[in-house]
Coordinates of C-alpha atoms in Angstrom, one line a residue:
X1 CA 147.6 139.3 89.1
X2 CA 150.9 138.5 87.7
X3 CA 151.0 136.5 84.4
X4 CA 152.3 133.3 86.2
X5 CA 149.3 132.9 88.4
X6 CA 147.0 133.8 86.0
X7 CA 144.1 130.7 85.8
X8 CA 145.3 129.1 82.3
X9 CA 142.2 128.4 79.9
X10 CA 143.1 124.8 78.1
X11 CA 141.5 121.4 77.9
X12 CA 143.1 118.4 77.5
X13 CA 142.0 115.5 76.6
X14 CA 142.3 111.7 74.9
X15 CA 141.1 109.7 72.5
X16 CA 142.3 106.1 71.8
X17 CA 146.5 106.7 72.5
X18 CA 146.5 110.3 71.5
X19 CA 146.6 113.1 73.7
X20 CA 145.7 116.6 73.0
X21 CA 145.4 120.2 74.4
X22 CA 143.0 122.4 72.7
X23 CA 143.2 126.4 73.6
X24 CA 139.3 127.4 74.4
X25 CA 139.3 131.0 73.5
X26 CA 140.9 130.4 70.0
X27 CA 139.6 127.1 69.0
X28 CA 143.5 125.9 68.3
X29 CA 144.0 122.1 68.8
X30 CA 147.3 120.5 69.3
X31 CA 148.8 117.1 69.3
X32 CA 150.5 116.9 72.6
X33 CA 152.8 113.4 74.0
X34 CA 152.0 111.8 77.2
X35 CA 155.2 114.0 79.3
X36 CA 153.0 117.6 77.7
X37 CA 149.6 116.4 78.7
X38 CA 150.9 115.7 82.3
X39 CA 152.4 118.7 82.8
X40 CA 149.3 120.7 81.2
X41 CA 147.4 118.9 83.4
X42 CA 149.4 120.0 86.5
X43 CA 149.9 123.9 86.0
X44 CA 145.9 123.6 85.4
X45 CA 144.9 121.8 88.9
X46 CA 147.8 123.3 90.8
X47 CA 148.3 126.8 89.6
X48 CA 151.8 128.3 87.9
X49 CA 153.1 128.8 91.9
X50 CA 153.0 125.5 92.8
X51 CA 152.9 123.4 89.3
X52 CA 156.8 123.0 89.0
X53 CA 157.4 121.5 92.3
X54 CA 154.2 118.5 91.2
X55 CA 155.9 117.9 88.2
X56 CA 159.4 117.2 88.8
X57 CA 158.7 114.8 91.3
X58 CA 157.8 112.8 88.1
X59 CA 160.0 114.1 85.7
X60 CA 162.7 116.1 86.3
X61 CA 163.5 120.0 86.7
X62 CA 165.4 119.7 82.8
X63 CA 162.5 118.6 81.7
X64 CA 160.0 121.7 82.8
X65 CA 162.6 124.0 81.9
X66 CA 162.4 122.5 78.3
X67 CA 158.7 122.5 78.2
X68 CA 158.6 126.3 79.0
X69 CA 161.7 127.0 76.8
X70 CA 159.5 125.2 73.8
X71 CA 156.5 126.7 74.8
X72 CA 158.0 130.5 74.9
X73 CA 159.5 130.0 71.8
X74 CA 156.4 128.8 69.6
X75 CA 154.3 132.3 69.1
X76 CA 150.6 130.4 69.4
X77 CA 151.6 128.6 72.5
X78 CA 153.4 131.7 73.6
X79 CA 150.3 133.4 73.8
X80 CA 148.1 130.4 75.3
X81 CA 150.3 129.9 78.2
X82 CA 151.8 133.5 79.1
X83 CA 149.5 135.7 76.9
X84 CA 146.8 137.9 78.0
X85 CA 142.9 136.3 77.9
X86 CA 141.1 137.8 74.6
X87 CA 139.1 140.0 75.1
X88 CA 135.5 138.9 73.2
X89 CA 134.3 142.0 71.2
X90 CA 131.6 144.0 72.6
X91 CA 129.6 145.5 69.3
X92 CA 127.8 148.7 69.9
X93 CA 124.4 149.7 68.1
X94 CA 122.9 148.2 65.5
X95 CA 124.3 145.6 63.3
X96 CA 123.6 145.0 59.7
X97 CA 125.1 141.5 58.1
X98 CA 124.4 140.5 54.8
X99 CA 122.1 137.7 53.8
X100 CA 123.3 134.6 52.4
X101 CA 120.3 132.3 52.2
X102 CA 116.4 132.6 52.5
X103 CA 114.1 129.0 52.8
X104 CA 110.9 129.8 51.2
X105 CA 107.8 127.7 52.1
X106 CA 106.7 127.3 48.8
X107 CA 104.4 124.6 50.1
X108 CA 102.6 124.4 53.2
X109 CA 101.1 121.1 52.6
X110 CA 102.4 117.6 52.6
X111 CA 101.9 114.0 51.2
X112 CA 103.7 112.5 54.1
X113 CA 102.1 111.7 58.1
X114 CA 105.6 111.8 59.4
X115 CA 105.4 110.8 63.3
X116 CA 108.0 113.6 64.1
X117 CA 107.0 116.8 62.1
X118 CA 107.2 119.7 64.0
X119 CA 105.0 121.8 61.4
X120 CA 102.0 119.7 62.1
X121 CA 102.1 117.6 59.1
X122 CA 103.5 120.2 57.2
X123 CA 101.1 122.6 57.6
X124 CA 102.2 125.0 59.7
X125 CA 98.8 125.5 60.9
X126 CA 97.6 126.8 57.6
X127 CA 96.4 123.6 55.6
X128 CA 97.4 123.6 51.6
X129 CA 98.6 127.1 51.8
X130 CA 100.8 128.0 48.4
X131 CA 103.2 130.9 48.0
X132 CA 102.0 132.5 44.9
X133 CA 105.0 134.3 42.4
X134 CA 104.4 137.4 43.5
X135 CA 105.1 136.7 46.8
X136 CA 108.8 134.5 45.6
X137 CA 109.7 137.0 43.8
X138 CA 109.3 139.4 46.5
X139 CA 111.4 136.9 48.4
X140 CA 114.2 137.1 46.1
X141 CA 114.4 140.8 45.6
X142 CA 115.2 141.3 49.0
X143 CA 117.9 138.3 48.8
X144 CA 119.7 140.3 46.0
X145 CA 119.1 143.5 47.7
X146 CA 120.9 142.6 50.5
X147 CA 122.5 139.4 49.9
X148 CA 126.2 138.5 49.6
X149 CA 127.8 138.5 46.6
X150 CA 127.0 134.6 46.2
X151 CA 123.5 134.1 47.7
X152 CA 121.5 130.9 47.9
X153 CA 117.6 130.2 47.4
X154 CA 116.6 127.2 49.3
X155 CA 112.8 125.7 48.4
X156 CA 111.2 123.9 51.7
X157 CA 107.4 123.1 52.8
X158 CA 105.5 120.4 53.2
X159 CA 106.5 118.9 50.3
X160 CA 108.4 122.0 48.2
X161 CA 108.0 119.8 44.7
X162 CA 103.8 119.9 45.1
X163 CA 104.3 123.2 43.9
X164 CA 106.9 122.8 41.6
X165 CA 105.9 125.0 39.0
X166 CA 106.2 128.2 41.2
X167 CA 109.6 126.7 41.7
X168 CA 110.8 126.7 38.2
X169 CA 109.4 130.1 37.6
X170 CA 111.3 131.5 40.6
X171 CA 114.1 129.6 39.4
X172 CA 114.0 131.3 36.4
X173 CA 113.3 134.7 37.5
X174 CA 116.2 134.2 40.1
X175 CA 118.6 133.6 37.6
X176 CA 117.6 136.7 35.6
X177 CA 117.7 138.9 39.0
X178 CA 121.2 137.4 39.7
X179 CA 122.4 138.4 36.0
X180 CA 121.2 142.1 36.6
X181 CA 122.8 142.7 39.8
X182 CA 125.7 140.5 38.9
X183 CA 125.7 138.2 41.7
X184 CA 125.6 134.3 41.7
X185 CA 122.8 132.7 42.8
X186 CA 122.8 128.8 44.3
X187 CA 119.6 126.6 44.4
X188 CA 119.0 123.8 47.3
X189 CA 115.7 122.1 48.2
X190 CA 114.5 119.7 50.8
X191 CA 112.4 117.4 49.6
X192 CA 110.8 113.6 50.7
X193 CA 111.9 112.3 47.6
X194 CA 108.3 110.5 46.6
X195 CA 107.6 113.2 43.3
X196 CA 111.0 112.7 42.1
X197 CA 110.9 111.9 38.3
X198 CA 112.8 112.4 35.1
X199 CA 111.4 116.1 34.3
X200 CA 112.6 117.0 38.3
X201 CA 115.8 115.2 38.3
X202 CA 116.6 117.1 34.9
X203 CA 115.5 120.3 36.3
X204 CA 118.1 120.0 39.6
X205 CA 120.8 119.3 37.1
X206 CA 120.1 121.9 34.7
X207 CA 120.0 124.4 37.3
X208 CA 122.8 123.0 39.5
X209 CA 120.6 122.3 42.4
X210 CA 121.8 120.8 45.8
X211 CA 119.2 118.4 47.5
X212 CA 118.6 117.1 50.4
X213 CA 116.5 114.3 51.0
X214 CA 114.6 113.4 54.0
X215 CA 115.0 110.0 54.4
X216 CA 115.5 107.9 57.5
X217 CA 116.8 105.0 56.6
X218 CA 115.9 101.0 56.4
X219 CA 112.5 100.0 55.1
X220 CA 111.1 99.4 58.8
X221 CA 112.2 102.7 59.7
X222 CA 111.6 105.2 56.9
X223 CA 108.3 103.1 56.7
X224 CA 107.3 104.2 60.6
X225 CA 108.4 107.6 60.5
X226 CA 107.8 108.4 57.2
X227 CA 104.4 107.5 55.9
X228 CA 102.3 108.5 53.5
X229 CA 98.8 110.2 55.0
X230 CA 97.2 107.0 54.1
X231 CA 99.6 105.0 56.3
X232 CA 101.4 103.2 53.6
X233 CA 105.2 102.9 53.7
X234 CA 107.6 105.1 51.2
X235 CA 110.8 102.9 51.9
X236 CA 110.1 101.9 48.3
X237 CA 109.7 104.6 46.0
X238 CA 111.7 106.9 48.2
X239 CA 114.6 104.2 47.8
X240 CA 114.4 103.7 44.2
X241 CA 113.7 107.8 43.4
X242 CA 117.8 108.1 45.3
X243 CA 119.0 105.2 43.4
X244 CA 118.3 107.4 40.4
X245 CA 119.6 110.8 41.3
X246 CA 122.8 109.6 42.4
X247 CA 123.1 107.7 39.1
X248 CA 122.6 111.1 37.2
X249 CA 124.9 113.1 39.3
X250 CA 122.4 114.9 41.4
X251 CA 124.3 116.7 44.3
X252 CA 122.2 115.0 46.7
X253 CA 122.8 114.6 50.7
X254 CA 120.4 112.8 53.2
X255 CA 119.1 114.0 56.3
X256 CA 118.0 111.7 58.4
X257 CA 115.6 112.1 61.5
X258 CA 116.2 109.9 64.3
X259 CA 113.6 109.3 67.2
X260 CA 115.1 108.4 70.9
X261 CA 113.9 105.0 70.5
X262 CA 115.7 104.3 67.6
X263 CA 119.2 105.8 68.8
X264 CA 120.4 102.2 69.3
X265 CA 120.4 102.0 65.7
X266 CA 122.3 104.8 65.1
X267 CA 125.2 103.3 63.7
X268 CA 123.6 101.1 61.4
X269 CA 121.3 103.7 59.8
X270 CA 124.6 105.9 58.9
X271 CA 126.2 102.2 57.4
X272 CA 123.4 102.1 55.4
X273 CA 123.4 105.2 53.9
X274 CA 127.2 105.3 53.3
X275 CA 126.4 101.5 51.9
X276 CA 123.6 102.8 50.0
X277 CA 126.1 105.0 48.0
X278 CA 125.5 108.4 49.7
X279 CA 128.6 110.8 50.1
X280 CA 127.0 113.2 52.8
X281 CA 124.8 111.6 55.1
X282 CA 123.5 114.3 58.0
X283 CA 121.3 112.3 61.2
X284 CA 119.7 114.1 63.9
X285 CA 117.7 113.5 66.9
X286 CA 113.9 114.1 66.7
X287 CA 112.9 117.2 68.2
X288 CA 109.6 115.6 70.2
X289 CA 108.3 115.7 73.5
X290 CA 110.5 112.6 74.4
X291 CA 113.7 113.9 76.1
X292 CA 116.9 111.8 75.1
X293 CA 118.3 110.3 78.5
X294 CA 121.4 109.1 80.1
X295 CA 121.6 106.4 78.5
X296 CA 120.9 107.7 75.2
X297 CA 124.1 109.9 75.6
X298 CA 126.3 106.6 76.5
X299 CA 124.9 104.9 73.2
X300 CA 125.8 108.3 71.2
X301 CA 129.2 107.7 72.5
X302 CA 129.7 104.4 71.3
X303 CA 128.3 105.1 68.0
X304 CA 130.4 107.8 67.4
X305 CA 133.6 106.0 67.7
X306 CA 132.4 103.5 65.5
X307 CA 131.9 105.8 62.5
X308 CA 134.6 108.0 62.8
X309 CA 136.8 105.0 62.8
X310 CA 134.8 104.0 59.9
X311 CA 135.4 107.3 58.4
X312 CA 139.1 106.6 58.7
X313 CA 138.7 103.2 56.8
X314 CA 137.7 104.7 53.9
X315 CA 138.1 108.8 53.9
X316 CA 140.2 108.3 50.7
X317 CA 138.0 106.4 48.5
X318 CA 134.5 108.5 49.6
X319 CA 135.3 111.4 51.7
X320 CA 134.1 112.2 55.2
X321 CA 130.7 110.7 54.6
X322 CA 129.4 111.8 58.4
X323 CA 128.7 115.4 58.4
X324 CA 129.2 117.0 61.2
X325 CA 132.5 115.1 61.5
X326 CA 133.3 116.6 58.0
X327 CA 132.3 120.0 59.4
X328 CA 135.2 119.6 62.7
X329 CA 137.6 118.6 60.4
X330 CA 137.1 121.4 57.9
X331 CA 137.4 124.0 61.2
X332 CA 140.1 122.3 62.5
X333 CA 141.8 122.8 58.8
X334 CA 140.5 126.4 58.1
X335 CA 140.5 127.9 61.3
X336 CA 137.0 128.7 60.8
X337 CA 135.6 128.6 64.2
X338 CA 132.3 129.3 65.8
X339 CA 131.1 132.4 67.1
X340 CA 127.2 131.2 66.4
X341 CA 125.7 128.2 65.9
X342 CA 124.6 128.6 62.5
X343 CA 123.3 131.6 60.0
X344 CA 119.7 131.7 61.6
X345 CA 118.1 134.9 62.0
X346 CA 121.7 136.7 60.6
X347 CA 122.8 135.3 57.5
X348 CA 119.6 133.0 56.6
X349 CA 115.6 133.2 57.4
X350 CA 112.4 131.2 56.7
X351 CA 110.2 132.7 54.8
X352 CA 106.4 131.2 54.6
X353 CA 104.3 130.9 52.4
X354 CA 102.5 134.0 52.7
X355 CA 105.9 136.1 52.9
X356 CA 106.5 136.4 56.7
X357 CA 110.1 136.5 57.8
X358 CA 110.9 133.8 60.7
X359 CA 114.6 133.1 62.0
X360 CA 115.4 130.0 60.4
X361 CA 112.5 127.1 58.9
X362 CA 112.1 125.6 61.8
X363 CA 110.2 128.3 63.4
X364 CA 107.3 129.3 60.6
X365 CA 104.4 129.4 62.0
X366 CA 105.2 130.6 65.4
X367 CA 103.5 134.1 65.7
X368 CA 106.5 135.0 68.7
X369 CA 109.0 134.8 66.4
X370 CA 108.2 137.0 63.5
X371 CA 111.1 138.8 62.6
X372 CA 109.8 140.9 59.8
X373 CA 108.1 140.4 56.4
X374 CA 108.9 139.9 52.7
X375 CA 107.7 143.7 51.4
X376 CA 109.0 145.4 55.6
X377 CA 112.6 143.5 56.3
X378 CA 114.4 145.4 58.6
X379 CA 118.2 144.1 60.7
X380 CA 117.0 146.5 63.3
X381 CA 114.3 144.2 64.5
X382 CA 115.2 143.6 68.4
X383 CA 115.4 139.3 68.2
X384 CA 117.7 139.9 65.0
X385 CA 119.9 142.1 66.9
X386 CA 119.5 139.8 70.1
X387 CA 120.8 136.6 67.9
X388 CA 123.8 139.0 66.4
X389 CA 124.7 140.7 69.8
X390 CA 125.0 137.4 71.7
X391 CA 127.8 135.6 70.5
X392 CA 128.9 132.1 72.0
X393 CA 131.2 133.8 74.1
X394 CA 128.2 135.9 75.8
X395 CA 125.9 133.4 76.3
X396 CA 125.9 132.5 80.2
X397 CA 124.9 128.5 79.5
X398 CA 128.2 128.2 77.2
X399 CA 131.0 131.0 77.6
X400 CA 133.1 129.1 80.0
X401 CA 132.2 125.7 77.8
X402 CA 135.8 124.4 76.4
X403 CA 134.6 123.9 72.4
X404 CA 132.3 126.7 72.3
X405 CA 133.9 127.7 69.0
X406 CA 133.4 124.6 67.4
X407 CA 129.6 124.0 68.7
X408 CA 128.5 127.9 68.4
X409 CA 125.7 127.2 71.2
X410 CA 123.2 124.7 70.0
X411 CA 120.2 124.9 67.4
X412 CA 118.3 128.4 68.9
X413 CA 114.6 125.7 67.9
X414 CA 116.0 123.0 69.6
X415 CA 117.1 125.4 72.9
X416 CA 114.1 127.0 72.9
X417 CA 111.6 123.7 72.4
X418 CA 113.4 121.9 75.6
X419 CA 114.2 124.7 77.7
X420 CA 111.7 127.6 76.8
X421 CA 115.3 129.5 76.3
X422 CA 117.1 130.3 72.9
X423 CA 120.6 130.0 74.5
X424 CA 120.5 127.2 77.1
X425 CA 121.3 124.2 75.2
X426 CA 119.8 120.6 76.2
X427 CA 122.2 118.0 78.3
X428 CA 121.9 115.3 74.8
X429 CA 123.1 118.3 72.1
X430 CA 126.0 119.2 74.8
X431 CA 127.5 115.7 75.6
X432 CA 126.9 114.8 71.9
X433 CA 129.0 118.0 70.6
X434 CA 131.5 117.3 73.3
X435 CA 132.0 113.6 72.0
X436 CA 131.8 114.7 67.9
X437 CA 134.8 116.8 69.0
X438 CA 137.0 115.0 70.6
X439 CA 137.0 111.9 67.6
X440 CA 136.4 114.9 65.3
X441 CA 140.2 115.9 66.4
X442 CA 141.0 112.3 66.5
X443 CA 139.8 111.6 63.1
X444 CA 141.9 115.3 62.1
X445 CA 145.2 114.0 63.7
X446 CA 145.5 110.9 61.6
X447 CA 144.1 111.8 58.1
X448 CA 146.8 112.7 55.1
X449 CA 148.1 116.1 55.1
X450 CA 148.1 116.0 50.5
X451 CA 144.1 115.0 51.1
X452 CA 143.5 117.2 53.5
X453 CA 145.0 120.1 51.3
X454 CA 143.0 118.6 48.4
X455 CA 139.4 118.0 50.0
X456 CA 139.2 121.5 51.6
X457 CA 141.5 123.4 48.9
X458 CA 142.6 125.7 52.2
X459 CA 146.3 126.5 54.0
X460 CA 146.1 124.4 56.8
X461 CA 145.4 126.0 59.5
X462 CA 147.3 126.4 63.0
X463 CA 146.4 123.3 64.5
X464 CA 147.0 119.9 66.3
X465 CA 150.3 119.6 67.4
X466 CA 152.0 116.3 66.9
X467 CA 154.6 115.7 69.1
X468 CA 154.4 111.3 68.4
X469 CA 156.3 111.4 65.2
X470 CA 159.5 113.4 66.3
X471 CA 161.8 113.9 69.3
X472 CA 160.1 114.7 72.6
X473 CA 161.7 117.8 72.9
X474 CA 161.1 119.2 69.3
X475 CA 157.3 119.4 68.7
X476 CA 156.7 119.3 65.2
X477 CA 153.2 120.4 63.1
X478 CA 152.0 118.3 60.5
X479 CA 151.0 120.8 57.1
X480 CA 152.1 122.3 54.0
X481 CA 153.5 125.3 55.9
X482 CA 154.4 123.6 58.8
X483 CA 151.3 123.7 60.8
X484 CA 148.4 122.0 61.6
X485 CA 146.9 118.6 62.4

């Protein structure tokens, strides 16, 4: 095939009055004007052979010519348009990554009755079960062993802080493990927030902790989904517990859990978080039998223009509050693309409370998923090396998807739970990522380049072209060095 009929791999796309192209295999996102996105759009439906004669009866033969001139003379677009397809890597053999995080289930109990829990109350099937130290410190060996340089302990159940002494003793002995093999070690837990106190909160800040609190927003809600076993509500103490650790400077996120039956609310639970005073607010859809429709997708949709536009109101005075809009923008910035959804089962287990080795958190307790144990850890085990092998670019349900690097496949839980298939993503998580992208470019494209620079401390990266601000026919980058959004 000669390079000029080759089948060119772009999407473009719009958002408000902004137009964009976005290079698939590369995950590079440009700022196009009206007279680019057209004639994108024709070389893609009618082929390189027949393209030229569709667009000048629009425009005019000067103005192709200067499009391919431009396009020949700008290396990334160079290779877009004329270059050869990447080829994705094919790894042979075994591979060995290095850890970065292990969840321990210090807890396998719980004080709450949430309606959603996908660890049957918090149980895991194994009612009031406690890791012991022997087991933690087990745990952590094998994080220093063969951890990254910086590594990170994350404490989960249940309710992680019903054992909270194990948790300062690990702490400790963490710290002393770190110092020995001179690494630095990070702490995180996820907790419901009801046993917070002063002797906790104290605790998180001596030892720099990063938390993140369940809680799902307005009294009626967290009330519903978040009750104690007894039935009674936890909108109040949960509430007031927050008020106090972002007073004291706890590095504290929320993660909320949303049922389909709430998703009309879904803007007003992330105003009230960012209202509450919360700098990182994380919402996800419940993971129940109840499958997100249709129409659950359209009211994503609208919701999601409404808080990126939000996030635009104010990015200056409290950051990118919304998560996973924070996390396109940072890849759009960094050029730190996707080739897998997230660390699970390569960078980052769950470990239980009895010291068995699971993918991620999400699947303890499920006896088809063991991937190893605490004391016989081993990267050779065949779903390890499935997980690594199969990047997004080999997985049949998403390597011809056009933001595969900035989605990485879907949660491998949430795949499995609705389609009884790791790598097949569900129709909600696949419109949803393609919406978070496209105002996640939108939101990219109109931020300050001196806040960018400063909020992710990064050389911008090779990014969305703007073409708005400048002469038609000289497309200029917006970035320190000249590029990006």
């Amino acid at each position: 095939m000669k390079a000029n009929d080759k089948k060119l791999e772009i999407y473009i796309f719009t958002v408000e009055d902004k137009y964009f192209l976005l290079s698939p295999p590369t995950g590079i996102v440009f700022e196009i004007d009206r007279k680019t996105y057209e004639f994108c759009n024709t070389v893609s439906v009618f082929g390189w052979s027949k393209s030229k004669e569709e667009f000048v009866r629009k425009y005019s033969e000067s103005d192709w010519d200067a499009l391919i001139s431009e396009i020949k003379t700008d290396e990334t677009l160079n290779k877009i348009f004329f270059g050869e397809k990447p080829k994705p890597n094919l790894p042979l053999g075994s591979i060995k990554p290095k850890l970065s995080s292990l969840s321990l289930n210090v807890m396998e109990d719980c004080n709450f009755a949430c309606v959603y829990c996908y660890g049957n109350a918090g149980t895991y099937n194994t009612p009031n079960t406690k890791m012991d130290f022997e087991t933690g410190k087990k745990a952590i060996d094998l994080l220093i062993k063969e951890g990254k340089q910086v590594v990170n302990i994350s404490f989960f159940g249940g309710e992680p802080l019903l054992n909270f002494a194990l948790i300062q003793k690990l702490v400790a002995y963490a710290k002393e493990k770190a110092k020995e093999h001179n690494k630095t070690i990070n702490f995180s837990i996820t907790t419901n927030g009801y046993l917070i106190n002063d002797e906790v909160i104290d605790f998180f800040l001596e030892n720099n902790f990063t938390v993140t609190l369940s809680f799902d927003g307005p009294k009626e809600i967290q009330d519903y989904n978040r009750s104690l076993r007894s039935g009674a509500g936890t909108f109040d103490v949960v509430s007031k517990n927050a008020k106090k650790m972002l007073e004291k400077g706890v590095k504290v996120s929320v993660r909320t859990t949303i049922l389909p039956s709430q998703l009309e609310k879904y803007y007003d639970i992330y105003r009230f978080f960012v209202d509450f005073g919360f700098r990182s607010v994380h919402l996800e859809m419940a993971t129940i039998n109840e499958k997100p429709t249709e129409e659950h997708i359209a009211i994503i949709k609208e919701a999601l223009e409404k808080i990126a536009k939000d996030e635009l109101g104010h990015y200056k005075e409290k950051g990118i509050v919304y998560t996973k809009l924070r996390d396109i923008v940072r890849s759009i910035y960094s050029t730190a693309v996707k080739q897998y959804p997230c660390g699970a089962a390569r960078t980052y287990f769950g470990v239980s409370a009895d010291g068995t080795i699971y993918p991620c958190h999400r699947f303890v307790g499920m006896s088809n998923f063991i991937v190893g144990g605490v004391d016989d850890f081993k990267w050779e085990n065949e779903f390890i090396q499935k997980i690594l092998h199969f990047t997004v670019d080999k997985r049949p349900y998403c390597r011809d998807c056009p933001i595969r690097m900035y989605c990485g496949g879907g949660c491998i839980y949430n795949n499995f739970y609705y389609n009884g298939d790791i790598f097949k993503p569900d129709a909600f998580h696949c419109a949803y990522m393609e919406e978070l992208f496209k105002w996640g470019v939108w939101l990219y494209s109109n931020l300050d380049e001196d806040w960018l620079n400063k909020a992710f401390s990064r050389s911008p990266r090779e990014g969305v072209r703007d073409e708005t601000q400048a002469d038609e026919s000289e497309q200029k980058r917006k970035g320190g060095d000249g590029s990006g959004v």
